[in-house]
Tab-separated table of C-alpha atoms in Angstrom:
chain	number	residue	atom	x	y	z
E	1	UNK	CA	119.138	96.715	132.513
E	2	UNK	CA	120.856	95.708	129.235
E	3	UNK	CA	122.311	91.652	129.635
E	4	UNK	CA	126.020	90.608	129.995
E	5	UNK	CA	126.612	88.790	127.049
E	6	UNK	CA	129.346	88.396	124.837
E	7	UNK	CA	128.126	89.906	121.456
E	8	UNK	CA	128.945	93.739	121.806
E	9	UNK	CA	127.258	93.963	118.386
E	10	UNK	CA	125.353	92.992	115.556
E	11	UNK	CA	125.568	92.812	112.009
E	12	UNK	CA	122.832	93.590	109.736
E	13	UNK	CA	122.608	91.534	106.612
E	14	UNK	CA	120.190	93.907	104.671
E	15	UNK	CA	117.313	93.331	102.804
E	16	UNK	CA	119.215	91.314	100.186
E	17	UNK	CA	121.790	88.912	99.700
E	18	UNK	CA	122.283	89.842	95.884
E	19	UNK	CA	124.836	92.273	96.367
E	20	UNK	CA	124.100	93.614	92.312
E	21	UNK	CA	121.043	95.150	93.776
E	22	UNK	CA	122.463	97.106	96.301
E	23	UNK	CA	123.716	100.294	94.358
E	24	UNK	CA	119.682	100.043	92.791
E	25	UNK	CA	117.752	98.709	96.114
E	26	UNK	CA	120.102	102.482	97.208
E	27	UNK	CA	118.495	104.886	94.842
E	28	UNK	CA	114.786	103.057	95.252
E	29	UNK	CA	114.592	103.388	98.530
E	30	UNK	CA	116.464	106.970	99.220
E	31	UNK	CA	113.636	107.789	96.667
E	32	UNK	CA	111.016	106.563	99.113
E	33	UNK	CA	112.280	108.226	101.492
E	34	UNK	CA	112.633	111.364	100.371
E	35	UNK	CA	109.336	111.595	99.044
E	36	UNK	CA	107.922	110.100	102.798
E	37	UNK	CA	109.834	113.177	104.334
E	38	UNK	CA	108.334	115.924	101.965
E	39	UNK	CA	105.024	114.713	101.689
E	40	UNK	CA	104.269	114.227	105.310
E	41	UNK	CA	106.631	117.089	106.401
E	42	UNK	CA	103.942	119.614	104.310
E	43	UNK	CA	101.234	117.592	105.717
E	44	UNK	CA	102.457	118.356	109.450
E	45	UNK	CA	103.237	122.063	108.359
E	46	UNK	CA	100.297	123.111	106.884
E	47	UNK	CA	97.757	121.326	109.533
E	48	UNK	CA	99.489	123.232	112.446
E	49	UNK	CA	100.509	126.689	110.002
E	50	UNK	CA	96.764	127.084	108.663
E	51	UNK	CA	93.945	127.974	110.757
E	52	UNK	CA	91.187	126.242	108.694
E	53	UNK	CA	92.984	122.429	109.786
E	54	UNK	CA	92.555	123.296	113.172
E	55	UNK	CA	89.774	120.532	113.602
E	56	UNK	CA	90.447	116.796	115.172
E	57	UNK	CA	90.414	115.551	112.082
E	58	UNK	CA	93.154	117.064	111.107
E	59	UNK	CA	94.900	117.112	114.556
E	60	UNK	CA	95.084	113.461	114.247
E	61	UNK	CA	96.683	113.167	111.087
E	62	UNK	CA	99.179	115.378	111.815
E	63	UNK	CA	99.872	112.862	114.578
E	64	UNK	CA	100.056	110.630	111.799
E	65	UNK	CA	102.128	112.122	109.604
E	66	UNK	CA	104.769	113.061	112.231
E	67	UNK	CA	104.799	109.278	112.782
E	68	UNK	CA	104.936	108.442	109.077
E	69	UNK	CA	107.906	110.587	109.225
E	70	UNK	CA	110.011	109.393	112.633
E	71	UNK	CA	109.030	105.424	111.936
E	72	UNK	CA	110.480	105.367	108.542
E	73	UNK	CA	113.232	107.543	109.978
E	74	UNK	CA	114.481	104.831	112.650
E	75	UNK	CA	114.700	102.318	109.922
E	76	UNK	CA	115.596	103.531	106.024
E	77	UNK	CA	118.859	105.644	107.214
E	78	UNK	CA	120.698	102.836	108.518
E	79	UNK	CA	119.699	100.502	105.492
E	80	UNK	CA	120.613	102.878	103.126
E	81	UNK	CA	124.041	103.091	105.095
E	82	UNK	CA	124.205	99.461	104.823
E	83	UNK	CA	123.844	99.377	100.946
E	84	UNK	CA	126.195	100.957	100.440
E	85	UNK	CA	128.865	100.529	103.516
E	86	UNK	CA	130.724	97.183	103.862
E	87	UNK	CA	130.702	97.438	107.425
E	88	UNK	CA	127.430	96.602	108.643
E	89	UNK	CA	127.145	96.134	112.346
E	90	UNK	CA	125.488	97.794	115.129
E	91	UNK	CA	125.996	98.247	118.262
E	92	UNK	CA	124.015	96.419	121.244
E	93	UNK	CA	122.887	99.363	122.293
E	94	UNK	CA	121.937	100.685	119.208
E	95	UNK	CA	119.860	97.428	118.309
E	96	UNK	CA	117.895	98.167	121.379
E	97	UNK	CA	117.312	101.342	120.923
E	98	UNK	CA	116.292	100.920	117.258
E	99	UNK	CA	113.846	97.710	118.412
E	100	UNK	CA	112.455	100.175	121.025
E	101	UNK	CA	111.731	103.548	119.288
E	102	UNK	CA	110.609	100.860	115.785
E	103	UNK	CA	107.931	99.464	118.575
E	104	UNK	CA	107.173	102.759	120.019
E	105	UNK	CA	106.213	104.143	116.340
E	106	UNK	CA	104.552	101.503	115.065
E	107	UNK	CA	102.204	100.652	118.189
E	108	UNK	CA	101.587	103.764	118.332
E	109	UNK	CA	100.286	104.566	114.830
E	110	UNK	CA	98.606	101.078	115.154
E	111	UNK	CA	96.126	102.573	117.467
E	112	UNK	CA	96.366	105.889	115.896
E	113	UNK	CA	94.702	104.626	112.969
E	114	UNK	CA	91.779	103.350	115.706
E	115	UNK	CA	91.065	106.392	116.868
E	116	UNK	CA	91.163	108.334	113.671
E	117	UNK	CA	88.596	105.445	112.685
E	118	UNK	CA	86.665	106.185	115.719
E	119	UNK	CA	86.986	110.163	114.554
E	120	UNK	CA	85.017	109.560	111.587
E	121	UNK	CA	82.578	107.396	112.692
E	122	UNK	CA	81.619	110.348	115.643
E	123	UNK	CA	81.758	112.605	112.551
E	124	UNK	CA	79.938	111.102	110.414
E	125	UNK	CA	77.267	109.185	112.206
E	126	UNK	CA	77.157	111.562	115.104
E	127	UNK	CA	77.337	114.679	113.482
E	128	UNK	CA	75.343	116.881	116.081
E	129	UNK	CA	76.897	115.520	119.466
E	130	UNK	CA	80.749	115.677	117.291
E	131	UNK	CA	81.953	119.047	118.613
E	132	UNK	CA	80.948	117.190	122.124
E	133	UNK	CA	82.330	114.423	121.753
E	134	UNK	CA	86.130	115.055	120.022
E	135	UNK	CA	86.482	117.973	121.938
E	136	UNK	CA	90.060	119.644	121.754
E	137	UNK	CA	90.650	118.520	125.693
E	138	UNK	CA	89.218	115.428	124.551
E	139	UNK	CA	91.265	114.764	121.301
E	140	UNK	CA	94.867	115.559	123.485
E	141	UNK	CA	93.885	113.376	126.046
E	142	UNK	CA	93.593	110.869	122.963
E	143	UNK	CA	96.799	111.604	121.423
E	144	UNK	CA	98.298	111.346	124.404
E	145	UNK	CA	97.388	108.522	125.562
E	146	UNK	CA	98.117	106.687	122.469
E	147	UNK	CA	101.892	108.066	122.546
E	148	UNK	CA	101.822	106.566	126.202
E	149	UNK	CA	100.611	103.271	125.443
E	150	UNK	CA	102.837	102.726	122.654
E	151	UNK	CA	106.289	103.997	124.514
E	152	UNK	CA	105.245	101.292	127.632
E	153	UNK	CA	104.620	98.314	125.091
E	154	UNK	CA	107.366	99.227	123.499
E	155	UNK	CA	109.717	99.461	126.593
E	156	UNK	CA	108.197	96.160	127.832
E	157	UNK	CA	110.319	94.487	124.650
E	158	UNK	CA	113.087	96.877	124.817
E	159	UNK	CA	113.743	95.036	128.263
E	160	UNK	CA	112.913	91.391	127.655
E	161	UNK	CA	114.981	91.547	124.633
E	162	UNK	CA	118.062	93.522	126.588
E	163	UNK	CA	117.927	91.200	128.698
E	164	UNK	CA	118.213	87.879	126.850
E	165	UNK	CA	121.558	86.213	126.446
E	166	UNK	CA	123.714	86.075	123.002
E	167	UNK	CA	126.449	83.650	122.604
E	168	UNK	CA	126.847	82.491	119.131
E	169	UNK	CA	125.835	84.395	115.639
E	170	UNK	CA	125.210	87.885	115.903
E	171	UNK	CA	124.173	88.082	112.353
E	172	UNK	CA	120.656	89.489	111.769
E	173	UNK	CA	118.284	87.902	108.932
E	174	UNK	CA	116.978	91.467	108.692
E	175	UNK	CA	117.691	95.025	107.605
E	176	UNK	CA	117.016	96.528	111.094
E	177	UNK	CA	116.430	95.193	114.963
E	178	UNK	CA	113.238	93.595	116.156
E	179	UNK	CA	111.965	91.477	118.495
E	180	UNK	CA	111.713	88.219	116.236
E	181	UNK	CA	115.490	88.094	114.753
E	182	UNK	CA	117.025	88.753	118.295
E	183	UNK	CA	114.901	85.549	119.841
E	184	UNK	CA	116.216	83.614	116.883
E	185	UNK	CA	119.753	84.636	118.021
E	186	UNK	CA	119.401	84.040	121.998
E	187	UNK	CA	120.731	80.917	123.600
E	188	UNK	CA	118.345	79.750	126.406
E	189	UNK	CA	114.617	79.540	127.058
E	190	UNK	CA	113.139	82.484	124.847
E	191	UNK	CA	109.747	81.305	125.686
E	192	UNK	CA	108.647	84.167	127.858
E	193	UNK	CA	110.009	86.862	125.197
E	194	UNK	CA	107.977	85.217	122.142
E	195	UNK	CA	104.661	84.908	124.417
E	196	UNK	CA	104.665	88.396	124.889
E	197	UNK	CA	105.625	88.880	121.409
E	198	UNK	CA	102.537	86.790	120.015
E	199	UNK	CA	100.423	87.635	123.208
E	200	UNK	CA	100.653	91.572	123.567
E	201	UNK	CA	101.809	93.113	120.620
E	202	UNK	CA	98.935	90.254	118.707
E	203	UNK	CA	96.531	91.871	121.233
E	204	UNK	CA	97.202	95.218	120.451
E	205	UNK	CA	97.571	95.166	116.579
E	206	UNK	CA	94.172	92.611	116.589
E	207	UNK	CA	92.170	94.832	118.769
E	208	UNK	CA	93.046	97.614	116.832
E	209	UNK	CA	92.502	96.690	113.916
E	210	UNK	CA	89.061	95.107	114.599
E	211	UNK	CA	87.751	98.823	115.777
E	212	UNK	CA	88.967	100.164	112.987
E	213	UNK	CA	87.198	97.320	110.945
E	214	UNK	CA	83.752	98.189	112.719
E	215	UNK	CA	83.744	101.706	112.727
E	216	UNK	CA	84.050	101.809	108.977
E	217	UNK	CA	81.294	98.658	108.868
E	218	UNK	CA	79.076	100.949	110.659
E	219	UNK	CA	79.686	103.584	108.948
E	220	UNK	CA	78.663	102.280	105.651
E	221	UNK	CA	75.872	100.770	107.158
E	222	UNK	CA	74.247	104.585	108.384
E	223	UNK	CA	75.222	105.694	105.029
E	224	UNK	CA	73.225	103.114	103.154
E	225	UNK	CA	70.321	103.507	105.715
E	226	UNK	CA	70.091	107.387	106.227
E	227	UNK	CA	71.573	108.774	103.158
E	228	UNK	CA	69.077	109.287	100.201
E	229	UNK	CA	71.612	111.070	97.715
E	230	UNK	CA	73.510	109.017	95.777
E	231	UNK	CA	76.617	111.525	94.938
E	232	UNK	CA	77.057	112.392	98.951
E	233	UNK	CA	77.041	108.166	99.177
E	234	UNK	CA	79.550	107.573	96.806
E	235	UNK	CA	81.680	110.242	98.528
E	236	UNK	CA	81.315	109.130	102.028
E	237	UNK	CA	82.031	104.870	100.395
E	238	UNK	CA	85.099	106.319	98.102
E	239	UNK	CA	86.892	108.409	101.735
E	240	UNK	CA	85.898	105.133	103.719
E	241	UNK	CA	87.310	103.013	101.146
E	242	UNK	CA	90.447	105.085	100.816
E	243	UNK	CA	91.237	105.533	104.161
E	244	UNK	CA	90.850	101.657	104.654
E	245	UNK	CA	92.940	100.877	102.404
E	246	UNK	CA	95.318	102.660	103.753
E	247	UNK	CA	94.402	100.590	106.954
E	248	UNK	CA	94.476	97.141	105.965
E	249	UNK	CA	98.151	97.924	104.253
E	250	UNK	CA	99.393	99.124	107.569
E	251	UNK	CA	97.542	96.098	109.312
E	252	UNK	CA	97.974	93.154	107.549
E	253	UNK	CA	101.645	92.605	107.173
E	254	UNK	CA	102.062	93.738	111.000
E	255	UNK	CA	99.219	90.832	111.855
E	256	UNK	CA	101.101	88.961	109.689
E	257	UNK	CA	104.489	89.195	110.899
E	258	UNK	CA	103.673	89.166	114.934
E	259	UNK	CA	100.119	87.569	115.669
E	260	UNK	CA	101.925	83.808	114.323
E	261	UNK	CA	104.723	81.523	115.326
E	262	UNK	CA	108.453	82.410	114.873
E	263	UNK	CA	109.692	79.168	114.045
E	264	UNK	CA	109.264	77.882	110.057
E	265	UNK	CA	108.732	81.616	108.934
E	266	UNK	CA	110.392	82.407	105.540
E	267	UNK	CA	113.384	85.024	106.288
E	268	UNK	CA	112.806	86.785	102.215
E	269	UNK	CA	109.143	86.666	103.422
E	270	UNK	CA	109.689	88.681	106.922
E	271	UNK	CA	111.630	91.204	104.896
E	272	UNK	CA	108.816	91.889	101.963
E	273	UNK	CA	106.404	92.079	104.672
E	274	UNK	CA	108.750	94.728	106.556
E	275	UNK	CA	109.134	96.896	104.058
E	276	UNK	CA	105.222	96.987	103.246
E	277	UNK	CA	104.346	98.375	106.868
E	278	UNK	CA	107.876	100.329	107.086
E	279	UNK	CA	108.498	101.844	104.043
E	280	UNK	CA	105.786	101.635	101.452
E	281	UNK	CA	102.842	103.053	103.688
E	282	UNK	CA	104.111	105.821	105.521
E	283	UNK	CA	104.615	106.919	101.886
E	284	UNK	CA	100.960	106.067	100.384
E	285	UNK	CA	99.609	107.947	103.903
E	286	UNK	CA	99.632	111.440	102.835
E	287	UNK	CA	98.562	110.537	99.039
E	288	UNK	CA	95.461	108.698	100.025
E	289	UNK	CA	94.561	110.389	103.584
E	290	UNK	CA	95.208	113.609	102.884
E	291	UNK	CA	96.387	114.649	99.018
E	292	UNK	CA	93.211	113.643	97.942
E	293	UNK	CA	90.959	116.263	100.571
E	294	UNK	CA	90.265	119.488	98.596
E	295	UNK	CA	90.631	121.348	102.247
E	296	UNK	CA	94.384	119.943	102.221
E	297	UNK	CA	94.952	120.923	98.499
E	298	UNK	CA	93.906	124.554	99.059
E	299	UNK	CA	95.899	124.569	102.063
E	300	UNK	CA	98.809	123.668	100.374
E	301	UNK	CA	98.343	126.410	97.427
E	302	UNK	CA	97.211	129.078	100.119
E	303	UNK	CA	101.002	128.167	101.640
E	304	UNK	CA	102.958	127.722	98.416
E	305	UNK	CA	101.545	132.004	97.821
């Protein structure tokens, strides 16, 4: 499937050209990565091991934690290596593999967040039918479908990117291999690749974000109309607001990156946006989605005893 090209490896230029910042950034990103793995790993462990957390909401949260660990692992270890190593190259096959895994996990998380919002919608707005609608079989089917869609979406981009012709510079102005930077290096016509990126990826991102937004808006309207207790209303709105904050932190940078043309985009801006959704958001997810949850706190305490 790989294209016959004169370029056999790429040079990842990293997050910044300022060498003085590399040691500092190494420490910062290493700390972030360790916190990400520890936080999401703890959540995943207790969701699997604690029977009291064997419910649809925590099942999807476990999937999210697994995704966040893998998502950051695709990019951060290579970034850390490049910050301390003079050799910043990545092979052609390694680059395409990183691109595939990044889009596989990223698009899977995008759709999963919409599924999680739907789960909260059913739990709050259809409480009497919740166990019927969100039964174990249906939850497993929904999660499996999300992962499959993410895989084939990424496979589309990896196949198309591997068939580009690279005959000039091999310098990627990014800290990981992505579709846009590769399109900018490619020789020949890349209109189909750009169309697939903007249309397919943009549709998945915008569609998932819209479904998530509608779910939370419907929840808020339902609570305002049906809930008489101010304390219950405040608690529910606080939960929805914190969840939606994580959703916005993930979706907005993705939409800015992939739902706009490649031409005229700032390299520095692209790097900052990529750090937001690939590094920062996975660390915030366990803090906002689960560690604020009383059931999870109790499960953590039980696990530590």
